Coordinates of C-alpha atoms in Angstrom, one line a residue:
Chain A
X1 CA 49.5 100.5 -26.8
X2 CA 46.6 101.7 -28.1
X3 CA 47.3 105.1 -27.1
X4 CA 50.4 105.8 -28.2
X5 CA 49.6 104.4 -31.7
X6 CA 46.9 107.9 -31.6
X7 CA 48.4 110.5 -33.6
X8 CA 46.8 113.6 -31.5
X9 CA 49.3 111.5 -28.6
X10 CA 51.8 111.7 -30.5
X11 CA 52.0 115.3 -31.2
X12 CA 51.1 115.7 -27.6
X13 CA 54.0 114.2 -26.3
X14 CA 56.2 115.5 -29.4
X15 CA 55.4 119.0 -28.1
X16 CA 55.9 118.0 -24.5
X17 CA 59.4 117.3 -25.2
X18 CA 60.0 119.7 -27.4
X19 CA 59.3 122.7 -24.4
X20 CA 60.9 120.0 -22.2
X21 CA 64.0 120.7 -23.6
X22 CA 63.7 124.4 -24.1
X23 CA 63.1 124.2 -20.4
X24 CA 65.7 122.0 -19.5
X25 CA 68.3 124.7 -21.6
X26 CA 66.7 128.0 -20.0
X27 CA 67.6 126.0 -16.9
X28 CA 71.0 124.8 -17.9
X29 CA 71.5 128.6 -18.9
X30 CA 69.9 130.4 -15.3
X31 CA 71.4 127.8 -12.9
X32 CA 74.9 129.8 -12.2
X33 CA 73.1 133.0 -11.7
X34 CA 70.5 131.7 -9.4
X35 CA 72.8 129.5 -7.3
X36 CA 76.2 131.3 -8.0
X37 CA 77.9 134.2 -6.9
X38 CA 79.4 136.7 -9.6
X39 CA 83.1 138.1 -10.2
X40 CA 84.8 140.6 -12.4
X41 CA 87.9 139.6 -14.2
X42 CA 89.9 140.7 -17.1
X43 CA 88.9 140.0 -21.1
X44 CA 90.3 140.0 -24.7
X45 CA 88.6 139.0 -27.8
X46 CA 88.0 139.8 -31.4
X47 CA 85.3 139.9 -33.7
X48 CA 85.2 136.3 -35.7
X49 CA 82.6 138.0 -38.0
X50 CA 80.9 134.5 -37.8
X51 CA 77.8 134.7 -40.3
X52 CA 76.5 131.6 -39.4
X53 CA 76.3 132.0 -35.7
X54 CA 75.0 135.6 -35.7
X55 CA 77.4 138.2 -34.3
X56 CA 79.3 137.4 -31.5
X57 CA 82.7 139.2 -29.7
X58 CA 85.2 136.0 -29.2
X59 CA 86.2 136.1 -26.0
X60 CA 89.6 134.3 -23.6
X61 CA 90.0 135.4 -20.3
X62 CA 93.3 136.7 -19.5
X63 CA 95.9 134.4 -17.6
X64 CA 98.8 135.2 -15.4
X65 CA 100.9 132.3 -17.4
X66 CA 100.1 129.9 -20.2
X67 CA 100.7 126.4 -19.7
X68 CA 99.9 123.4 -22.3
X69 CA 96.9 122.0 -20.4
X70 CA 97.4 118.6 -23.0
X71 CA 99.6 117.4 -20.8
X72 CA 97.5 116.2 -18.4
X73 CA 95.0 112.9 -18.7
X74 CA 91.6 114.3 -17.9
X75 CA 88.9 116.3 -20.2
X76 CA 87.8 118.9 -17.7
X77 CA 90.5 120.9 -16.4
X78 CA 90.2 123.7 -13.4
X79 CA 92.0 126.6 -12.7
X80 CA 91.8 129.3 -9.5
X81 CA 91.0 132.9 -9.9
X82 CA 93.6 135.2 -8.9
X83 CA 92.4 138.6 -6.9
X84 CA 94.5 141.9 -8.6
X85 CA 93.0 144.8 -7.5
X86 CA 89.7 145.0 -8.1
X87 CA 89.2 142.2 -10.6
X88 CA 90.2 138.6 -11.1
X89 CA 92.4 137.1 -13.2
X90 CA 92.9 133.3 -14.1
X91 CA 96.1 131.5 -12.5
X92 CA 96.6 129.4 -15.9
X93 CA 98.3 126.4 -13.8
X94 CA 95.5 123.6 -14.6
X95 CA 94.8 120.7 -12.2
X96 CA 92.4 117.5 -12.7
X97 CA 90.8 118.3 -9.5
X98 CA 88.9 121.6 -8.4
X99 CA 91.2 124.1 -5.8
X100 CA 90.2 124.2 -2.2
X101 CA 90.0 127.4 -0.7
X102 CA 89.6 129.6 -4.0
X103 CA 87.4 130.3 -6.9
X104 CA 87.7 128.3 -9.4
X105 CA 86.8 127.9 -12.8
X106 CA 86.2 124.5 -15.2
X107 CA 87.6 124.7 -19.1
X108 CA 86.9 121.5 -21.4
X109 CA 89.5 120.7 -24.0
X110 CA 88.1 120.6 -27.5
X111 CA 89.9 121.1 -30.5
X112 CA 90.0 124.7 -30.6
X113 CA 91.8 124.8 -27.2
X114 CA 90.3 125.2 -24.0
X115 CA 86.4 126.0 -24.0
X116 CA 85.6 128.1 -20.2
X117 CA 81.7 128.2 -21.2
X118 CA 81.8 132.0 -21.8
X119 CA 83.8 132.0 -25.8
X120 CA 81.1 134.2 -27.7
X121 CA 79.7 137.1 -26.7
X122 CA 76.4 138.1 -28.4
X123 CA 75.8 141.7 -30.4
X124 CA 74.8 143.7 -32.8
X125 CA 77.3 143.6 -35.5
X126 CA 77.9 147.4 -35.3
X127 CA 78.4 147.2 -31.6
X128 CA 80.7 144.0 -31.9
X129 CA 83.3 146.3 -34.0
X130 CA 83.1 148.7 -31.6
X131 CA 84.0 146.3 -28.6
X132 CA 86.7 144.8 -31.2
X133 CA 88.7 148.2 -31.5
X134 CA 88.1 148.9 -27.9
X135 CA 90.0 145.2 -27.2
X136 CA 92.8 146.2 -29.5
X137 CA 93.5 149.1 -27.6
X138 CA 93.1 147.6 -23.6
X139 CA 91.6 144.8 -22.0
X140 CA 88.6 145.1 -20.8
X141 CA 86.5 143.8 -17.5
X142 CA 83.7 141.4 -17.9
X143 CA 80.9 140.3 -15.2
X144 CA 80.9 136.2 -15.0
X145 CA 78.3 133.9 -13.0
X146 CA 80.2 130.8 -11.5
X147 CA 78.6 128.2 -9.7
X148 CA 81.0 125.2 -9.1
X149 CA 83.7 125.8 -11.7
X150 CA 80.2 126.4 -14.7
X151 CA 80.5 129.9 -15.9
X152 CA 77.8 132.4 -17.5
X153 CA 79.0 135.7 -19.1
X154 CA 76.6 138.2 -18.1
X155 CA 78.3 141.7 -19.5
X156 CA 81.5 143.4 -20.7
X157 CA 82.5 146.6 -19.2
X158 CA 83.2 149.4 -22.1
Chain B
X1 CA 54.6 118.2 -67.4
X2 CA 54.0 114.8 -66.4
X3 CA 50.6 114.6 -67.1
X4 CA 51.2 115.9 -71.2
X5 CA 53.9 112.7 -71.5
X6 CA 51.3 110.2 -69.8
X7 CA 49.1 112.1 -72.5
X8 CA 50.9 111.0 -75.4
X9 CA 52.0 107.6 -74.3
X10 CA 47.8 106.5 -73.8
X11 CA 47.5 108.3 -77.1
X12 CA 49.7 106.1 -78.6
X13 CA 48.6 103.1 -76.7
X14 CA 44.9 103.5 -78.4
X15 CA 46.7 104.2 -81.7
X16 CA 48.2 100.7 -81.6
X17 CA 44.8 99.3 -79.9
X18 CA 46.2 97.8 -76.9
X19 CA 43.1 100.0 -75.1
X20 CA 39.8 100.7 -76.4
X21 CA 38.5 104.2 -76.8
X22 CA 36.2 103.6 -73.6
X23 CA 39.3 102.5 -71.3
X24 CA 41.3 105.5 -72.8
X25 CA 38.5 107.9 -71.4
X26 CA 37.7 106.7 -67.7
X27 CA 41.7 106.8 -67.6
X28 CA 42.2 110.6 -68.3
X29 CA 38.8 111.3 -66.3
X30 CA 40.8 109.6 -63.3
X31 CA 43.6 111.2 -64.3
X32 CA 42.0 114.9 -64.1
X33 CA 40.2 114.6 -61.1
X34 CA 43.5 113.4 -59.3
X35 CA 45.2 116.4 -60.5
X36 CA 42.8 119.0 -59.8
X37 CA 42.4 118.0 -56.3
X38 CA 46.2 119.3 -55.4
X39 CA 48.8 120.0 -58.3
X40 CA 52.5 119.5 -57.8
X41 CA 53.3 122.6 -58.3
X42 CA 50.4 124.0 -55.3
X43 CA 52.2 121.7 -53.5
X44 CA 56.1 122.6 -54.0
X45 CA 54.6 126.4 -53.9
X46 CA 53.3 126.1 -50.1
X47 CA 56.4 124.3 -49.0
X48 CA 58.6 127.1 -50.3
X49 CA 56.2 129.6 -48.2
X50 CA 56.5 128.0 -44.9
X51 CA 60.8 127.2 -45.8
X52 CA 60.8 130.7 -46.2
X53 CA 58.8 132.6 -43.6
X54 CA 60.8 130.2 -41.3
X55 CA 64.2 131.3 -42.6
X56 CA 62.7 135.0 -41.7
X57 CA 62.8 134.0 -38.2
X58 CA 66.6 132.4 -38.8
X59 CA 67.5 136.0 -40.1
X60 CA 65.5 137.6 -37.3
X61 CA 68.1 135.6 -34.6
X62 CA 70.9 136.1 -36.8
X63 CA 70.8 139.8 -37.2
X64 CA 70.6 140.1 -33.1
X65 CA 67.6 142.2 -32.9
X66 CA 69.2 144.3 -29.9
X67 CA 66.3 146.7 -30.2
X68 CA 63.6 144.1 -28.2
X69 CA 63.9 143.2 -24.5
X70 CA 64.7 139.5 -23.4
X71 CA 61.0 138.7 -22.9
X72 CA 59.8 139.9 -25.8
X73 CA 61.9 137.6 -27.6
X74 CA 61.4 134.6 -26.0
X75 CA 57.5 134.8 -26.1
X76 CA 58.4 135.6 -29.7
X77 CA 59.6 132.1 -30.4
X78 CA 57.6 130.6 -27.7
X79 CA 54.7 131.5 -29.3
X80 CA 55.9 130.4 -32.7
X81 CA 56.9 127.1 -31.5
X82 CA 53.1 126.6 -29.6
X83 CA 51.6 128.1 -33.2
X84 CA 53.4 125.5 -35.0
X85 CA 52.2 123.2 -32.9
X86 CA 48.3 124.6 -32.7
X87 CA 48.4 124.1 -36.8
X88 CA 49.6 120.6 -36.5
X89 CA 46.8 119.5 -34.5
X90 CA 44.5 121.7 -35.8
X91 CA 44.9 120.3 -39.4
X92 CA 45.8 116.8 -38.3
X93 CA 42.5 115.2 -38.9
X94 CA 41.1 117.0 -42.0
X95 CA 44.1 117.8 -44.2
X96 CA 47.3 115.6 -43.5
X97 CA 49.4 118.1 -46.0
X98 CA 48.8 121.4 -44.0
X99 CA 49.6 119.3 -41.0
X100 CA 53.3 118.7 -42.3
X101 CA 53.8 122.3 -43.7
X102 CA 53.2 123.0 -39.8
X103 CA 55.7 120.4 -38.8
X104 CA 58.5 122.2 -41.3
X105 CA 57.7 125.2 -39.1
X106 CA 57.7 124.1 -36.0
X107 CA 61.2 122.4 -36.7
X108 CA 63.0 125.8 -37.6
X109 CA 61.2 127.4 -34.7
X110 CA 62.4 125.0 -32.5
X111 CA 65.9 125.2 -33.5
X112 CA 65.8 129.1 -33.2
X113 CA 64.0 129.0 -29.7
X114 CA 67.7 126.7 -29.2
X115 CA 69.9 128.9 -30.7
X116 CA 68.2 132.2 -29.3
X117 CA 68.2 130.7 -25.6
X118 CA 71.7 130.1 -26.5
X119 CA 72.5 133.5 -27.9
X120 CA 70.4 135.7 -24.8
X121 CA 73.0 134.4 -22.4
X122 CA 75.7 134.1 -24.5
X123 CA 76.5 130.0 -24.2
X124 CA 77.1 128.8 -27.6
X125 CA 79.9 127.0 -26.2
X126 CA 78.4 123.4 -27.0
X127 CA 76.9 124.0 -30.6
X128 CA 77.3 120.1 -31.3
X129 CA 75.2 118.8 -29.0
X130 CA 72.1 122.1 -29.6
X131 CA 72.7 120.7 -33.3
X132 CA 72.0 117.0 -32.0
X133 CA 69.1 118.3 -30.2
X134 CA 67.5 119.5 -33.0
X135 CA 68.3 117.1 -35.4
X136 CA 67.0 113.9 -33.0
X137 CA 63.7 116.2 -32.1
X138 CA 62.5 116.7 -35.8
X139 CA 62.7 113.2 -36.4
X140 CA 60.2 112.8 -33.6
X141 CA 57.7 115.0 -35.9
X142 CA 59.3 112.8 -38.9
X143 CA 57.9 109.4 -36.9
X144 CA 54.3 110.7 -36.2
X145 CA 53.6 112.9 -38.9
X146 CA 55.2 111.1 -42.2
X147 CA 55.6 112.3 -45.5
X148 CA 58.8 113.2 -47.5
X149 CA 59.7 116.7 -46.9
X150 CA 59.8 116.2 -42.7
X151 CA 61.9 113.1 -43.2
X152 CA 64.4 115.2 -45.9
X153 CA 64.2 118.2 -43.3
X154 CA 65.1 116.1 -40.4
X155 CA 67.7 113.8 -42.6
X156 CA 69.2 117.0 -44.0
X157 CA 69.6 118.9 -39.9
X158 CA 71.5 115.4 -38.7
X159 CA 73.7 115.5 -41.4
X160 CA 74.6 118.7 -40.3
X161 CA 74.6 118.0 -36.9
X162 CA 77.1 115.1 -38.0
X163 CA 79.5 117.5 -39.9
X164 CA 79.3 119.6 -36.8
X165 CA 80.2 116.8 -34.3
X166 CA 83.1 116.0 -36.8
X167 CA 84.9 119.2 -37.3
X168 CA 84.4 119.7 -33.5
X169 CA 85.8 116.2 -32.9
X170 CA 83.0 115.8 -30.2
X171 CA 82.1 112.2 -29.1
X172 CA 78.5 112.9 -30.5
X173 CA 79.3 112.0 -34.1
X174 CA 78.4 108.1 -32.7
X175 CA 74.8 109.1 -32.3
X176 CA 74.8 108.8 -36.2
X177 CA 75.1 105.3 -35.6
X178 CA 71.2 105.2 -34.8
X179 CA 70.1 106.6 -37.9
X180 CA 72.2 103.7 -39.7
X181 CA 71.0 101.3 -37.7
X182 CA 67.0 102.7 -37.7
X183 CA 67.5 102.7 -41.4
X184 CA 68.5 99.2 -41.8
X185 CA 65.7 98.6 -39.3
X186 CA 63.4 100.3 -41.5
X187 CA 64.5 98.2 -45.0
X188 CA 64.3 95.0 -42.9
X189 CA 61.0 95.9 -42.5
X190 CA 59.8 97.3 -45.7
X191 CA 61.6 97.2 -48.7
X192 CA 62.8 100.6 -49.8
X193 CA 65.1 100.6 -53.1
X194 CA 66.5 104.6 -52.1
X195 CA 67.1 104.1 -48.4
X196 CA 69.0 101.0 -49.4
X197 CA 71.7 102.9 -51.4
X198 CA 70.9 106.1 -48.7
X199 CA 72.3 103.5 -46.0
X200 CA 75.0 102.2 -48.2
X201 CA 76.6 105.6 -48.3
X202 CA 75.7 107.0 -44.8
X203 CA 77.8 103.4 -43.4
X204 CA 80.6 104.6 -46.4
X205 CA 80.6 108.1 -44.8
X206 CA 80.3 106.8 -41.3
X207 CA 83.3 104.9 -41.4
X208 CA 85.5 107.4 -43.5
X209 CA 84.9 109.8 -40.9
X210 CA 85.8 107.9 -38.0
X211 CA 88.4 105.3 -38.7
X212 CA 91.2 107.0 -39.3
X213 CA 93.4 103.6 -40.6
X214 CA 93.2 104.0 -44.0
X215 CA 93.7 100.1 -44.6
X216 CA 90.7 99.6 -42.3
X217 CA 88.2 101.6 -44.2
X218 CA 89.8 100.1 -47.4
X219 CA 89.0 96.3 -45.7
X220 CA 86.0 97.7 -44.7
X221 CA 84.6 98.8 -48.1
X222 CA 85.8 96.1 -49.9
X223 CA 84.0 93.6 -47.7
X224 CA 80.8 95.6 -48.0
X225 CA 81.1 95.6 -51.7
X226 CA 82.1 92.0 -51.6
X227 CA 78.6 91.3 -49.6
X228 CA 76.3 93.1 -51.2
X229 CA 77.3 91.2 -54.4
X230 CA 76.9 88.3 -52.7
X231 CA 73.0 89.4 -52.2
X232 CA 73.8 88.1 -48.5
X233 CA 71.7 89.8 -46.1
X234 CA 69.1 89.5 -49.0
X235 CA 67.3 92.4 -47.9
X236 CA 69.7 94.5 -48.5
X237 CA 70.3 93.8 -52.0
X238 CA 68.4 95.0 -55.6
X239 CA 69.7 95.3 -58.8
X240 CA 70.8 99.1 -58.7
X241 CA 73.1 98.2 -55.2
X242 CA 73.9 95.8 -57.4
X243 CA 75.2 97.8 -60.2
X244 CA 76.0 100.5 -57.5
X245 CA 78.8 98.2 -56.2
X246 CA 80.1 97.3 -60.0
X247 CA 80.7 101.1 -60.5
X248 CA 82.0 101.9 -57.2
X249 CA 84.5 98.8 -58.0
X250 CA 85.2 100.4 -61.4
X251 CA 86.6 103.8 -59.8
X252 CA 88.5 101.7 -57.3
X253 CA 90.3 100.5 -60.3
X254 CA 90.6 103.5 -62.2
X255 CA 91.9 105.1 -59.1
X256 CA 94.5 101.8 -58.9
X257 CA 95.5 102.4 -62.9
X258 CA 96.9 106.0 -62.1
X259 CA 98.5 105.0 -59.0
X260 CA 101.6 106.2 -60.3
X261 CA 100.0 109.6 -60.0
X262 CA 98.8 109.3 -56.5
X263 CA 101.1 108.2 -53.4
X264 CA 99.6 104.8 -52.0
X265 CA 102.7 104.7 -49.7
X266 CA 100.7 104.9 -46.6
X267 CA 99.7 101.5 -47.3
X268 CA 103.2 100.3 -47.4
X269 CA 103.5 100.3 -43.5
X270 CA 101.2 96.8 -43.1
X271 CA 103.5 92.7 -43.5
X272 CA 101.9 91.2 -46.6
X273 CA 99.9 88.5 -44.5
X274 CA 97.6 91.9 -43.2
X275 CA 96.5 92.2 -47.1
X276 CA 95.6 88.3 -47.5
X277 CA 92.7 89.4 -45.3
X278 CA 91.9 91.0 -48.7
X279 CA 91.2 87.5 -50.1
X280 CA 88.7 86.5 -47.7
X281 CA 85.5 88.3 -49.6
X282 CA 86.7 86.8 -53.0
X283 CA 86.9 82.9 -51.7
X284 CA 83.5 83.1 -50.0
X285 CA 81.9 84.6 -53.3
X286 CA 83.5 81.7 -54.6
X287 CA 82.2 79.5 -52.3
X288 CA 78.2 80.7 -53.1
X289 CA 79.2 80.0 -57.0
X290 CA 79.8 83.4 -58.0
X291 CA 83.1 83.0 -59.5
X292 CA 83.3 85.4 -61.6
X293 CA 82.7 88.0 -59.0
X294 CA 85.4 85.9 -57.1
X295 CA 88.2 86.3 -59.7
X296 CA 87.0 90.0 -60.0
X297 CA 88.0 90.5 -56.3
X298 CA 91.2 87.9 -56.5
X299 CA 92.8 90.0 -59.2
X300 CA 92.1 93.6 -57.8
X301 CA 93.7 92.8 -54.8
X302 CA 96.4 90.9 -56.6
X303 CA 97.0 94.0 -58.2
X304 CA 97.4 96.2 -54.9
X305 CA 99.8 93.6 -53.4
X306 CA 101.7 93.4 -57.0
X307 CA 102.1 97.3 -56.7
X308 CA 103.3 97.4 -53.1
X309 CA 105.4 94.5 -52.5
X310 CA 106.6 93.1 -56.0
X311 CA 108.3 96.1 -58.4
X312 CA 106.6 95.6 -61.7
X313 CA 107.2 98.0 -63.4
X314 CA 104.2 100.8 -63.7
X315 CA 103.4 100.4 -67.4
X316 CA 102.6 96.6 -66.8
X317 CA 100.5 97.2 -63.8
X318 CA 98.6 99.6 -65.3
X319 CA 97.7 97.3 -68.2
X320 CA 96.8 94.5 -65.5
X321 CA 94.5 97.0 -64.0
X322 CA 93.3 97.6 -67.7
X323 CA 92.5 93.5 -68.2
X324 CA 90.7 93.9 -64.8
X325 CA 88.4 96.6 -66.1
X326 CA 87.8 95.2 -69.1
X327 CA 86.6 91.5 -67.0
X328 CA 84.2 93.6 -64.6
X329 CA 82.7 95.4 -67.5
X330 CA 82.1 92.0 -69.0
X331 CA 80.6 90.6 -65.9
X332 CA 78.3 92.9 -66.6
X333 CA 77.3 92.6 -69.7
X334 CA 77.4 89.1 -69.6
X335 CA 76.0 88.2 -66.2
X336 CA 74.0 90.9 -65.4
X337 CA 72.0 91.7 -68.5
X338 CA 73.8 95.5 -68.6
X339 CA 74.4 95.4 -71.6
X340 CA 74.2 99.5 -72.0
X341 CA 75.6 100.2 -68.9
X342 CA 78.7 97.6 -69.9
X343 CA 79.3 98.9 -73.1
X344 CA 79.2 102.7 -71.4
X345 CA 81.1 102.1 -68.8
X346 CA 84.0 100.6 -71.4
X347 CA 83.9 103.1 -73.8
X348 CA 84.4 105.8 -70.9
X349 CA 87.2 104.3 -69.5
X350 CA 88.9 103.8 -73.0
X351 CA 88.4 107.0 -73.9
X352 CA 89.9 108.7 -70.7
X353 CA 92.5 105.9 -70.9
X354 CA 93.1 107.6 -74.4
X355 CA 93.5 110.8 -73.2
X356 CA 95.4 110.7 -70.6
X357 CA 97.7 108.5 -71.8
X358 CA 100.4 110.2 -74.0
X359 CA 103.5 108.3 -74.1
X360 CA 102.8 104.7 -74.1
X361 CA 100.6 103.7 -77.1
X362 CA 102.2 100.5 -77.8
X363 CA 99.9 99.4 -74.2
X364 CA 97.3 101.1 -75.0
X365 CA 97.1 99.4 -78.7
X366 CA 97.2 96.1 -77.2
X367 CA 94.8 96.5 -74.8
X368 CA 92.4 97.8 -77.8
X369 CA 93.1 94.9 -80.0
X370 CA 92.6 92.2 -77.1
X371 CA 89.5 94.4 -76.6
X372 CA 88.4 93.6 -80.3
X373 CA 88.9 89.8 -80.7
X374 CA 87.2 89.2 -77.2
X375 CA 84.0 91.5 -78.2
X376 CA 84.4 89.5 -81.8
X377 CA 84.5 86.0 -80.2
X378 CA 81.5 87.1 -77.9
X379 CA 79.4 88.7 -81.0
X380 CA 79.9 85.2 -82.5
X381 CA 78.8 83.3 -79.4
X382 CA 75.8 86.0 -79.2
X383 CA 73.0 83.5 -78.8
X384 CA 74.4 81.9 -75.6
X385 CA 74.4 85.1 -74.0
X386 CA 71.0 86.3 -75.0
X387 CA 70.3 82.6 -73.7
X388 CA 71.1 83.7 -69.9

């Protein structure tokens, strides 16, 4: 007890789980791309201009149909990816339980819609209009980590 | 500033001889050699240095310096985070002040190494719970380090963690919970007039946020009200709550007076027995011999179920809510030694009463005159009141 009641211990240990958790987040953050495997699919977005969050492109992947996913009970949906070409693209049919056989990906509900994991895109605010008219025009192909439904974007294709 | 008006009041104290010229001497020696050790000003003028450099790193992370590679970043902020903590330490034992300017830092620089990590591999999709992170993790520095401006920083990030959890709807908004209950904790403990009212309006906030049943919060707030002039849990209790509770009562009624104005039909969809509930906090303050607090609670909520389920018509309602006003102001000038505040309070609501009013004077009038004769009859009874 006496210990703890030391103020150098205290900082100590405030700073231990302070890089603790910055840890625990690069982790969180790494863990698709160490264990995962990657796949292209198909993108559209806009630029949200967001000032608070930095710049960001907003990003929904594109779906083969759109079905209300508040129909069903749970809070974590999952949907296979569909293989076109050369890229994926999301089925849109939403079950409570992961797909056998095929890739899959997890969305949460929230109260913006659906979240995948993948929503904002980081960049320079010059380079985020630039992605933005590109998106207007076509969609564009994106590089995604998956490991067990959790995504990572990695990069857009432009 | 401060130190000129203590100035003038010991001046005035040795004027009148309540201190001799010798006392009046050792006091502004003390008083100099307390100031020129660290002045306020010193003080507020360091504090705005460290806020600032740190909101440099926040513009930094916002402006997505694209230029730098990934680990040139996040040694960056590593290394401000570890140099926040190097000054903490360092300063810990020989000037407690510089320790805290530290803490400030290392607050902001761990919520950018957050937000960064966050913003590298483009996550940002659970800003809520990052928020929550860094809002839980500064009160950690808040604990060990003390002092004002890391409890404010830390109070201020977890109210905006809150609003964040609430506009995302996300189930974290309940971790406020612990900072209500740490900060009743803390006044059980020791006795701190702000945090009192501080709790008082983070449980008010609480609960408007989250219980969506608008007759709920309304039971809610006028049971806390009812307890806290009870001076119940009496460590929650002072004279300002006390006060605080008389005024937030007073807008409850002005709010009642205009009802006509607002739509209180929501509350129309609850059976009458649902409002008795109301009751309950005025028989138990009449039950610990505060009647007149008791009679203050009976009639407001005699008024709210007169409004919904009887049709008086709006005129006499309003002037009911008028009597009502006019007995809580008297309560407290009468009971609670307010005399200013009473008599402030009254002429206030007259005067808005006045203007808002356009049509019905006859009402008004009355309400004036019965205003007069009661004042009068008190005026002439003066000496009992002084006597409590």
């Amino acid at each position: 007890m006496q210990l703890l009641k030391n103020k150098t211990f205290q900082i100590i240990g405030t700073a231990f789980v302070f890089f603790g958790i910055i840890a625990f987040s690069f982790l969180s953050a790494l863990l698709p791309r160490i264990l995962g495997t990657s796949y292209i699919i198909k993108i559209e977005g806009y630029d949200p201009r967001d000032l608070f969050l930095g710049n960001y492109v907003a990003i929904t992947p594109v779906m083969k149909e759109s079905e209300n996913p508040n129909k069903l009970p749970c809070n974590v949906l999952f949907t296979p990816l569909l293989l076109q070409e050369d890229f994926y693209i999301l089925d849109g049919k939403f079950s409570c339980t992961p797909p056998q056989n095929l890739p899959y990906i997890q969305a949460k509900k929230t109260a913006y819609g659906l979240s995948f994991g993948f929503e904002n895109y980081y960049v320079s605010p010059s380079e985020a209009k630039r992605i933005e008219e590109i998106l207007q025009k076509e969609k564009l192909k994106a590089k995604i980590w998956i490991y067990k439904g959790k995504t990572r974007m990695d990069e857009i294709f432009f | 500033m401060f130190k000129n008006r203590f100035l003038l009041k010991l001046k005035k104290y040795l004027d009148l001889q309540i201190i001799t010229q010798e006392q009046y001497e050792k006091i502004c020696e003390y008083e100099e050699k307390a100031l020129s050790k660290e002045s306020i000003l010193e003080r507020i003028l360091k504090f705005l240095i460290i806020y600032f450099l740190s909101f440099l790193l926040i513009v930094f992370f916002v402006s997505n310096w694209q230029g730098l590679e990934r680990i040139t970043k996040t040694l960056f902020l590593l290394g401000a985070l570890g140099g926040g903590f190097w000054g903490i330490l360092h300063f810990l034992k020989s000037n407690l002040f510089y320790a805290r300017l530290f803490g400030v830092f290392t607050n902001f620089a761990f919520g950018l190494n957050l937000l960064l990590i966050g913003q590298m591999y483009h996550l940002g999709d659970n800003l809520p719970l990052a928020l929550c992170t860094i809002a839980f993790a500064s009160l950690l520095l808040a604990f060990s380090l003390g002092g004002r401006m890391l409890s404010l920083q830390s109070i201020i990030m977890l109210y905006i963690a809150f609003f964040w959890a609430f506009v995302n709807q996300s189930n974290l908004i309940y971790t406020f919970l612990l900072v209500i209950i740490y900060g009743f904790y803390y006044v059980y403990k020791n006795q701190n007039s702000p945090l009192k009212i501080f709790n008082y309006l983070n449980v008010l906030i609480f609960t408007a946020c989250t219980i969506q049943n608008p007759l709920l919060s309304a039971l809610l707030c006028i049971f806390t009200l009812g307890i806290l002039l009870a001076k119940k849990p009496a460590f929650l209790s002072s004279p300002l709550i006390q006060k605080i509770s008389y005024i937030s009562l007073s807008l409850l009624i002005c709010l009642l007076c205009d009802s006509q104005y607002y739509s209180f039909n929501f509350l129309r969809e609850y059976k009458i027995w649902v409002y008795l509930l109301l009751f309950l906090p005025s028989l138990f303050l009449w039950f610990i011999k505060q009647k007149a607090d008791a009679l203050l609670f009976a009639s407001i909520v005699l008024g709210i179920i007169l409004d919904l389920f009887a049709s008086v018509p709006a005129n006499l309602m309003t002037f009911y809510y008028w009597g009502v006003f006019f007995g809580l102001c008297m309560i407290l000038i009468i009971l609670h030694n307010a005399m200013v505040g009473g008599i402030i309070l009254l002429i206030l609501f007259s005067l808005s009463q006045y203007i808002s009013i356009v049509s019905d004077y006859f009402s008004l009038g009355l309400f004036f005159g019965i205003c007069c004769i009661v004042l009068f009859i008190l005026l002439r009874k003066k000496n009992a009141i002084i006597k409590k």
